Each structure stands twice: as C-alpha cells, then as structure tokens.
mmCIF file of C-alpha atoms in Angstrom:
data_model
loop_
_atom_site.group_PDB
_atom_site.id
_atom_site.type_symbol
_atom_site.label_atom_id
_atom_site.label_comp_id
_atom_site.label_asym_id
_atom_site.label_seq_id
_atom_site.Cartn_x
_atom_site.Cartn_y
_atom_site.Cartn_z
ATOM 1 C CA UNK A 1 3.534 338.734 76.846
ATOM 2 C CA UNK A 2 4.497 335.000 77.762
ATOM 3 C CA UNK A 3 8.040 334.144 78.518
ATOM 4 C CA UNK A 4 6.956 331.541 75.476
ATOM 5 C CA UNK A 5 5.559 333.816 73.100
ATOM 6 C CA UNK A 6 8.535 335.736 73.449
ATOM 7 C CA UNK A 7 10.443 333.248 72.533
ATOM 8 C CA UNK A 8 8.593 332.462 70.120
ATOM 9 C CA UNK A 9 8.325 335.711 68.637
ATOM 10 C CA UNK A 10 12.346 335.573 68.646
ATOM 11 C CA UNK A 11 12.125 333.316 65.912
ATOM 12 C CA UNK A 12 11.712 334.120 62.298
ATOM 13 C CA UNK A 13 8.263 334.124 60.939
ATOM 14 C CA UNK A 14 7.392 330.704 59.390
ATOM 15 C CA UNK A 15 5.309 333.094 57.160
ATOM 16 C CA UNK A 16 7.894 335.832 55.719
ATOM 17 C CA UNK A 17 7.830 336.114 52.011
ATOM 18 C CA UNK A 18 11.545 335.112 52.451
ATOM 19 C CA UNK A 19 13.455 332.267 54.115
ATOM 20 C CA UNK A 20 15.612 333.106 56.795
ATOM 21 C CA UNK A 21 19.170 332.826 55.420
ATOM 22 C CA UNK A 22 20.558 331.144 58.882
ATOM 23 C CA UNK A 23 19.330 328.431 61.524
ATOM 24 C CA UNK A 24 18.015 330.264 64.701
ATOM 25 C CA UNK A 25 18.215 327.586 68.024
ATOM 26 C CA UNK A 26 14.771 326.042 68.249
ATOM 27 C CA UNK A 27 12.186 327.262 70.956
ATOM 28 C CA UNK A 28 12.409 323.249 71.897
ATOM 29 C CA UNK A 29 16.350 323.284 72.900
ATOM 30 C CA UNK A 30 15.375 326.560 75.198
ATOM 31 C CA UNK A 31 12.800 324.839 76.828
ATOM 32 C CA UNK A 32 15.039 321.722 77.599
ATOM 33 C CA UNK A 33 14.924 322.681 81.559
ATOM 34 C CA UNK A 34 11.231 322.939 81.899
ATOM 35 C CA UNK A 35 10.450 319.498 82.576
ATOM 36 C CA UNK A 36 7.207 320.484 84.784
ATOM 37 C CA UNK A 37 5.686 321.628 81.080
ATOM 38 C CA UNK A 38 6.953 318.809 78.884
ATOM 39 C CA UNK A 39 3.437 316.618 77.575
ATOM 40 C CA UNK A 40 5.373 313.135 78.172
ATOM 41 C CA UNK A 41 2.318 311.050 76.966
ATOM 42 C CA UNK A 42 1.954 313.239 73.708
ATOM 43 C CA UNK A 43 5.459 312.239 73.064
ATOM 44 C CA UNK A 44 5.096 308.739 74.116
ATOM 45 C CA UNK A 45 1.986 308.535 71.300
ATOM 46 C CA UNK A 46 4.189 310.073 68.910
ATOM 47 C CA UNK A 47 6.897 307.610 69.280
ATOM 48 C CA UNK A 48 4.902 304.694 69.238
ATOM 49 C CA UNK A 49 2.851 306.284 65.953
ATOM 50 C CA UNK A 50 5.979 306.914 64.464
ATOM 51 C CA UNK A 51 6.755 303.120 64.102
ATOM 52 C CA UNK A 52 3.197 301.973 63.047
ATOM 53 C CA UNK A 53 1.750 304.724 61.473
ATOM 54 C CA UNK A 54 3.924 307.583 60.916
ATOM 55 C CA UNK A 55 1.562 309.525 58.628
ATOM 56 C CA UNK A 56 -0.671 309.663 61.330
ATOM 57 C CA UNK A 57 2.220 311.883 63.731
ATOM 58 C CA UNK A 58 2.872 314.236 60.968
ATOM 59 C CA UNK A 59 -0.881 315.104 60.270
ATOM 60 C CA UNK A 60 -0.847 317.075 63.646
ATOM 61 C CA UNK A 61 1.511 319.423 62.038
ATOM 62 C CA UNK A 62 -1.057 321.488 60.449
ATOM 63 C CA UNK A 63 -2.668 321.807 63.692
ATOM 64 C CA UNK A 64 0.314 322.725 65.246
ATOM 65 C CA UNK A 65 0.899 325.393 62.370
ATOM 66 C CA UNK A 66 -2.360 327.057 63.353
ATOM 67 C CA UNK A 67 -2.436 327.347 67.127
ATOM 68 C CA UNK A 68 1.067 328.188 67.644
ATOM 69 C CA UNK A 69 2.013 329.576 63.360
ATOM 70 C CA UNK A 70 4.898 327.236 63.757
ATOM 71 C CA UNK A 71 5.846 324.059 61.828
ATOM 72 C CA UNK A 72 8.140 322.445 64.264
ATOM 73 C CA UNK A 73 6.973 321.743 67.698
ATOM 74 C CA UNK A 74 8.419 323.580 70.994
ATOM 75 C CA UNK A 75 7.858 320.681 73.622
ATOM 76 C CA UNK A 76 11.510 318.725 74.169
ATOM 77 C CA UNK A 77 9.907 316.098 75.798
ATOM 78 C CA UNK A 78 10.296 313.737 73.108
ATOM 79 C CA UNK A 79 14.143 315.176 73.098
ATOM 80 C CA UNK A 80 14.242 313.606 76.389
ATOM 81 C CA UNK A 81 12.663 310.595 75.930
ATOM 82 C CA UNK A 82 14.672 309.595 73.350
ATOM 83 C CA UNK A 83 18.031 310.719 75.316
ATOM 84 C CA UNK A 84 16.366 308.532 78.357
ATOM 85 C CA UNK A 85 16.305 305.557 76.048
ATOM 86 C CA UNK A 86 19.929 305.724 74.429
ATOM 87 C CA UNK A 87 20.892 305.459 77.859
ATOM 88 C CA UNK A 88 19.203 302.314 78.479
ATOM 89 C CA UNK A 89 20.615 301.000 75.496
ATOM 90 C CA UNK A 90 23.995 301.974 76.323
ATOM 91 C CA UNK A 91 23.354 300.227 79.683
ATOM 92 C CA UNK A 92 22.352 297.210 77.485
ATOM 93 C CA UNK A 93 25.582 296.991 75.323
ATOM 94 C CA UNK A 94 28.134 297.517 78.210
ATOM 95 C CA UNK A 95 26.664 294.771 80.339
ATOM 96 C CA UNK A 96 26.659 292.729 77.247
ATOM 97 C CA UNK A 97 30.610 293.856 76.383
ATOM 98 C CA UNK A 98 31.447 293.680 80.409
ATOM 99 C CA UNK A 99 32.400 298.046 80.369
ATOM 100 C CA UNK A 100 32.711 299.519 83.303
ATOM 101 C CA UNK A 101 30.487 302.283 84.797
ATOM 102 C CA UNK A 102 32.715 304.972 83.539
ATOM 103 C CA UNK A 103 33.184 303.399 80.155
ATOM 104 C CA UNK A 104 28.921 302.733 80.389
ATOM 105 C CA UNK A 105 28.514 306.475 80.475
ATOM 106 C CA UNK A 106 30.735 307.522 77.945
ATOM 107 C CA UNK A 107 28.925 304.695 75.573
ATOM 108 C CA UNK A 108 25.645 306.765 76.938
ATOM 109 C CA UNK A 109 26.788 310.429 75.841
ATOM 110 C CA UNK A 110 28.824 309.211 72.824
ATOM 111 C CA UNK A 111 25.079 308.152 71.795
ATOM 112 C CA UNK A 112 23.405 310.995 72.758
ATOM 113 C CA UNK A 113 25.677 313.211 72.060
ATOM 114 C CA UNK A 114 27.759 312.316 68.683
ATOM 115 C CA UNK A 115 24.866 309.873 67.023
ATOM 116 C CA UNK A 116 21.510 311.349 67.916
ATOM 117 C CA UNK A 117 22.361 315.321 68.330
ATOM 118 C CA UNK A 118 25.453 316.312 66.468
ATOM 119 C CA UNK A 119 24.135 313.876 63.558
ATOM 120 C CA UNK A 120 21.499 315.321 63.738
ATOM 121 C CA UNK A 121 22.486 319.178 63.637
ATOM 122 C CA UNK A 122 24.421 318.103 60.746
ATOM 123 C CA UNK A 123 21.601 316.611 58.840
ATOM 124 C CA UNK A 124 18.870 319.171 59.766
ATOM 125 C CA UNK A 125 20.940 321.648 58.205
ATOM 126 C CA UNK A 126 21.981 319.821 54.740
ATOM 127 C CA UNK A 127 17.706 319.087 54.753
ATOM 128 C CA UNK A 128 17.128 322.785 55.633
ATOM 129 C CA UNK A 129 19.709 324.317 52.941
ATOM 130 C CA UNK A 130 18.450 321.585 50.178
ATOM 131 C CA UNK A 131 14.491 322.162 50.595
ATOM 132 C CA UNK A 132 15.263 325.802 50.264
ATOM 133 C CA UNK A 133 17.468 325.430 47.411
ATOM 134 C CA UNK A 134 15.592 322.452 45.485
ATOM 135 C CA UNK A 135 12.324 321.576 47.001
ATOM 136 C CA UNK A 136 10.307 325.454 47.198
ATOM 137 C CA UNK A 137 8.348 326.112 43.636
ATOM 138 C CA UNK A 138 9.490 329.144 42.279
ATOM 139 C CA UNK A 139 7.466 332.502 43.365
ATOM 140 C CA UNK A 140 5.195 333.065 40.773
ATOM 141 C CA UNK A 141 5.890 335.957 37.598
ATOM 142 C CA UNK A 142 5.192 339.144 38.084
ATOM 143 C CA UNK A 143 1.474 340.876 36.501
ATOM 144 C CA UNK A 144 2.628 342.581 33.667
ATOM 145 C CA UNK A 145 0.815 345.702 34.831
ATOM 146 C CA UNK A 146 3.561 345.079 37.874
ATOM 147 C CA UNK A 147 6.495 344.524 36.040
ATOM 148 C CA UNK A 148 7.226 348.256 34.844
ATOM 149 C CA UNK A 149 5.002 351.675 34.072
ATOM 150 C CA UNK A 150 4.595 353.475 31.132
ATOM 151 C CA UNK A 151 7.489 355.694 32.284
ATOM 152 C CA UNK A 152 9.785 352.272 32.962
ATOM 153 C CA UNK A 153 9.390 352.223 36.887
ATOM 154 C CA UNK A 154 10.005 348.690 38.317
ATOM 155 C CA UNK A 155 7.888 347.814 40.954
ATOM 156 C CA UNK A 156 8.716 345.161 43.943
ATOM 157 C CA UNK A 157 7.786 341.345 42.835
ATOM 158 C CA UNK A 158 4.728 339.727 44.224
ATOM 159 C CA UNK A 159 5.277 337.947 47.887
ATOM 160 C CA UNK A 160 6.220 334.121 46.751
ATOM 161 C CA UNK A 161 3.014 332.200 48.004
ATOM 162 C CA UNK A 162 4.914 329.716 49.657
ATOM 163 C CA UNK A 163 6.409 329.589 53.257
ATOM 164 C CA UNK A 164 9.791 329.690 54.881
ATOM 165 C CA UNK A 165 11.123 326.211 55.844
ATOM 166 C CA UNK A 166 12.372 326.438 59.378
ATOM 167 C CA UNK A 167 15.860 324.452 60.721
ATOM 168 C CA UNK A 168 13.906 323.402 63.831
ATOM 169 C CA UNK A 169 11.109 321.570 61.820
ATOM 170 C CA UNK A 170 13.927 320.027 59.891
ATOM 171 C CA UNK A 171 15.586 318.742 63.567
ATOM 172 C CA UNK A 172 12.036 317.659 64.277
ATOM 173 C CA UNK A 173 11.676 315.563 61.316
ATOM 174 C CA UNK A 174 15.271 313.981 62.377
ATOM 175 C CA UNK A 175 14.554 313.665 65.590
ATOM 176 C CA UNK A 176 11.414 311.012 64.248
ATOM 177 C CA UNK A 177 13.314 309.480 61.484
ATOM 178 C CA UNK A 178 16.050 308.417 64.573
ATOM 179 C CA UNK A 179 13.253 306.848 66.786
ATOM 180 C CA UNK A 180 12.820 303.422 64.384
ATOM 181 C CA UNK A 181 16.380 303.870 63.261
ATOM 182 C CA UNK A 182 17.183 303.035 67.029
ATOM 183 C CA UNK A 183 14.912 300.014 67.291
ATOM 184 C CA UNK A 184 16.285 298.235 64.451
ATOM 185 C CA UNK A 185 20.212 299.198 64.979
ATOM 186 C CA UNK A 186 20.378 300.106 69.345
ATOM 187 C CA UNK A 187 18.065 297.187 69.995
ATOM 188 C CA UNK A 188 17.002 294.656 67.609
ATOM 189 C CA UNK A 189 20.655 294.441 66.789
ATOM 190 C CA UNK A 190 21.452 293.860 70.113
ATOM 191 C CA UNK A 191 19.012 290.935 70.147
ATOM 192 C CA UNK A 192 20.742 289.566 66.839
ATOM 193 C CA UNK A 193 24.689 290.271 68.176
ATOM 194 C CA UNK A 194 25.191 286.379 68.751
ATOM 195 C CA UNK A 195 24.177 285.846 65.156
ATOM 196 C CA UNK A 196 25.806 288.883 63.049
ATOM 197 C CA UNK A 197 28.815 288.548 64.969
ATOM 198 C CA UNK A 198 29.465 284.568 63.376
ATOM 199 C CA UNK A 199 31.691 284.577 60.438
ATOM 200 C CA UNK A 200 29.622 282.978 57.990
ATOM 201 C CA UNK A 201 27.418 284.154 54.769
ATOM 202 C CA UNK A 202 24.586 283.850 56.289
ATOM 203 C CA UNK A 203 25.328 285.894 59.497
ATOM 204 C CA UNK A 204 26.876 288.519 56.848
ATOM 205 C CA UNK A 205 23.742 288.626 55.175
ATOM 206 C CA UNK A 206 21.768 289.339 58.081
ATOM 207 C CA UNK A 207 23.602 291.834 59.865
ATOM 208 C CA UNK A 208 23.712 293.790 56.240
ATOM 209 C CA UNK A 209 20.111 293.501 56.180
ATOM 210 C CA UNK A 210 19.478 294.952 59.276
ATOM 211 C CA UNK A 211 21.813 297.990 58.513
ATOM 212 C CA UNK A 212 20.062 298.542 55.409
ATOM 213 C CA UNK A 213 16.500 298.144 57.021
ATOM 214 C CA UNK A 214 17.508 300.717 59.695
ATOM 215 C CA UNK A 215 18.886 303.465 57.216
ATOM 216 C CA UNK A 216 16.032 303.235 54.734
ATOM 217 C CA UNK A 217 13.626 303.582 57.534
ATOM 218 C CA UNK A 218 15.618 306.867 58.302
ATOM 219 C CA UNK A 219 15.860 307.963 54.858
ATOM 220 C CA UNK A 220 12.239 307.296 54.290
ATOM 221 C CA UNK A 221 11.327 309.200 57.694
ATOM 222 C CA UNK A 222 13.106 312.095 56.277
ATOM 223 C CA UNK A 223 10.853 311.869 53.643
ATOM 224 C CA UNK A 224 7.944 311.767 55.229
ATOM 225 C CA UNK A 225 8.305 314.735 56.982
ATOM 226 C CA UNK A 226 9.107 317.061 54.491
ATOM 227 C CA UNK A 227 6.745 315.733 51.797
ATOM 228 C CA UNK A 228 4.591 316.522 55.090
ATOM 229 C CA UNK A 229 4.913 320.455 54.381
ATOM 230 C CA UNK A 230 2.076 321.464 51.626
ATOM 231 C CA UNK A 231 4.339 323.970 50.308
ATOM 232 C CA UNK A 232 7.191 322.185 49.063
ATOM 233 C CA UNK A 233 7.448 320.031 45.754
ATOM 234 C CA UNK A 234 9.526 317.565 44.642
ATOM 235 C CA UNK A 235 10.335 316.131 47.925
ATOM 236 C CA UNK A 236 10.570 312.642 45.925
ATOM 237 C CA UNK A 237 14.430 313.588 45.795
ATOM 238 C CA UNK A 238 15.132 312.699 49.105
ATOM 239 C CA UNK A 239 14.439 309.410 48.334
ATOM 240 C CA UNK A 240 17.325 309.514 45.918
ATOM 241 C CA UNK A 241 19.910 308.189 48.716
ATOM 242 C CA UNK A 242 17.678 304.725 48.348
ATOM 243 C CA UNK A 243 19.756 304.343 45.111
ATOM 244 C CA UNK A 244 23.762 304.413 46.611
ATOM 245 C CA UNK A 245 22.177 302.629 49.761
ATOM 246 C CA UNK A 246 20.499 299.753 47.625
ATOM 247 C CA UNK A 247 23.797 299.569 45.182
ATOM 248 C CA UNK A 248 26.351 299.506 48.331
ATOM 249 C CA UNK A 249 24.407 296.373 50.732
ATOM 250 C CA UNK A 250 24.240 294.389 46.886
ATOM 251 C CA UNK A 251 28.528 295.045 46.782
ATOM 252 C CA UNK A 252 28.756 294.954 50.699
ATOM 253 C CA UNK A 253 27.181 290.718 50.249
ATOM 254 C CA UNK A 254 30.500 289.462 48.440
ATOM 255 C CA UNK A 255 32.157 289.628 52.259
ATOM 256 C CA UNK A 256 31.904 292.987 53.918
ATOM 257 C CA UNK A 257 30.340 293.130 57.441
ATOM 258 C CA UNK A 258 28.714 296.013 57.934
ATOM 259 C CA UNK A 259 27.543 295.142 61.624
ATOM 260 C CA UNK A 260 31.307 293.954 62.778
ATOM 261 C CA UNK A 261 32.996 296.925 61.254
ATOM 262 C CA UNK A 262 30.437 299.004 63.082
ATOM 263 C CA UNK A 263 31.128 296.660 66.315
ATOM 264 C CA UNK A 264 34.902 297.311 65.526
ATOM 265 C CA UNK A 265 35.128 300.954 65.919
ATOM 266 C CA UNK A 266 32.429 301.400 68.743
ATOM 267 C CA UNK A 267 33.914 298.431 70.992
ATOM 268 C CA UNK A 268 37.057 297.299 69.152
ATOM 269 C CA UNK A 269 35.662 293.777 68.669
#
C-alpha cells in the first residue's frame, strides 16, 4: 500500500452509515511538505474559477469523490498558494504603512496564521458540527417487517442513505470562500485606502461597501460548497448570516467606519 492510501485509509470513511463524532487532520495538512507532488496549475485554475465561475470548481468534487471516495481534496497546493499571496499582500501594506522587515513578517504570519488558518479551523468546525446537526435528512423509518418479530425482537435500523460530512471538506470549502474574500478586503482595499481612509460620508459609504461585498462573497462561498454535497438539504440556512450582515452595514451608514476601525486595530491608524 501507498504511503497515500495509507493515509488515506487513516481517515474515516466518507461512506460510514455514521458521521464521525470528531475532526481527524486532513490528508492535505500531512502532505504540506511534499511540494514535488503539489498540481500548482490545478490550483491556479481553481483560484481563478473560484472568482468567475465558482460552480464550475465545485463540480469536480464528484469526480474527486469517485477516484479517490473522498469529498475534500488532499493536494495543499492551493494551501500554499494562498499563504504565498498573503505574504505579498502583507509586503504591500507595510511598504504602504513604512513597517519594518520584522514588523512586515509578523503582518505576513498574523495573516496566515490568525486570519486565513485559525479562522478558518474555527469556522470549518461550526460548518462541520451544523451540517451534521441541521443540514443531513433524517435516515429513513424502519420496514415494519424490521422494526420487531412476532416474538418482540428489535432488529438494527436501516443504514441512513446519506453520507458522512467530513471536517476537511468543510476547511476546503473555507479555504475557497477566503480566496475572493482576499481580493476585495487584502487588495482592492488596498487600492481604495486613500479614499476609505477620508473622513467624509461618502468615503464611509464606500469602505462599508467593500466590507460588506467581501463578507457576503464569503458567506455565499460557504454556501456554495456545501449546497455542493448531493446529500445534504436545507443548505439555504447558511445564507441566514446575509440577514445580521445586511441589517448591521444599513446601522453601520449613520457614522461607523468599518474599514478605519479595521485599520485601527491592525496598524493603529
């Protein structure tokens, strides 16, 4: 057997009749040294798809389910990618805030680190607990003939008919909800910082909108990728954050700057 199939055989089924009760580490953190087997230019195409046509990146899924009987993928090269460009962007915002080198690598790990990976631990695992709580139909009733003999014998329930939702599919579908949530608040906002940083209406009103443009996009990738799995239902809930996100930039207008308090407590200006 494969050093990979081993590990990939250390992971719960994706296929048990029951969901794994706690997060295993992904085959794709494991693999984080192997750089000579990372596809780069598969996850170049699925960056780029996820900002133009992110249906399109989540309809290899089911492929990937039936070559390797895995929803979440196993290559971290899109892990590193992503990592590569936080660190340009941390580059970016110390030359524009004058940091020095040590200060420009602390901006780079507090990035990767606290905003991409620890977020995103935390997130994965409030998406993994809810689909398994709220999103999987209910396994279906038992046959009558099943549910007890003439002598009153109980018999085992059917197997539910629907899979196990794994944590690292969950990190996956983070990890490409971050991707256009960086574009619109590591870049685009650092395009906009001579105009959100004014103290005027109109500069508050732009530097909200971007804020709410990035999250939605995030919220809205989440979706995506779990409405993605054919087993689940109801995954129009996750859109429910849309609600307190729409309600909060309508009260943040009357004079609260989202993008200068967020300024405030990464640069203290």
């Amino acid at each position: 057997m494969s050093a990979y199939a081993a590990e990939a055989g250390a992971l719960p089924s994706p296929s048990s009749s029951s969901p794994s009760s706690t997060p295993r580490i992904p085959v794709i953190f494991r693999r984080l040294h192997r750089f000579h087997q990372m596809d780069f230019e598969l996850a170049a195409w699925q960056l780029t798809y996820l900002c133009i046509a992110p249906r399109r990146v989540y309809r290899n899924v089911y492929f990937h389910k039936q070559t390797k009987n895995t929803w979440a993928r196993d290559d971290p090269a899109i892990l590193v990618l992503i990592s590569a460009c936080l660190c340009v962007a941390a580059v970016a915002w110390s030359l524009v805030y004058s940091l020095s080198l040590w200060q420009a690598l602390e901006l780079a790990l507090l990035m990767i680190l606290r905003d991409f990976l620890l977020s995103g631990i935390i997130i994965s695992t409030i998406l993994w607990q809810t689909s398994r709580i709220f999103l999987l139909p209910p396994p279906p009733p038992a046959p009558a003939s099943l549910a007890g003999g003439p002598s009153g014998a109980r018999y085992p329930p059917p197997t539910p008919r629907h899979d196990a939702v794994e944590w690292g599919y969950t990190f996956d579908v983070h990890t490409n909800a971050f991707f256009p949530l960086y574009l619109t608040l590591y870049l685009a906002q650092l395009f906009l910082l001579p105009v959100i940083r004014r103290d005027n209406w109109v500069c508050l009103w732009a530097g909200n909108t971007l804020y709410l443009a990035g999250i939605a996009q995030y919220i809205y990738g989440l979706y995506l990728g779990l409405s993605a799995l054919p087993f689940l239902a109801r995954t129009s809930l996750l859109l429910a954050p849309l609600l307190p996100l729409g309600a909060g930039y309508v009260v943040s207008l009357l004079g609260f700057n989202v993008a200068r308090w967020v300024l405030g407590v990464y640069f203290g200006s």
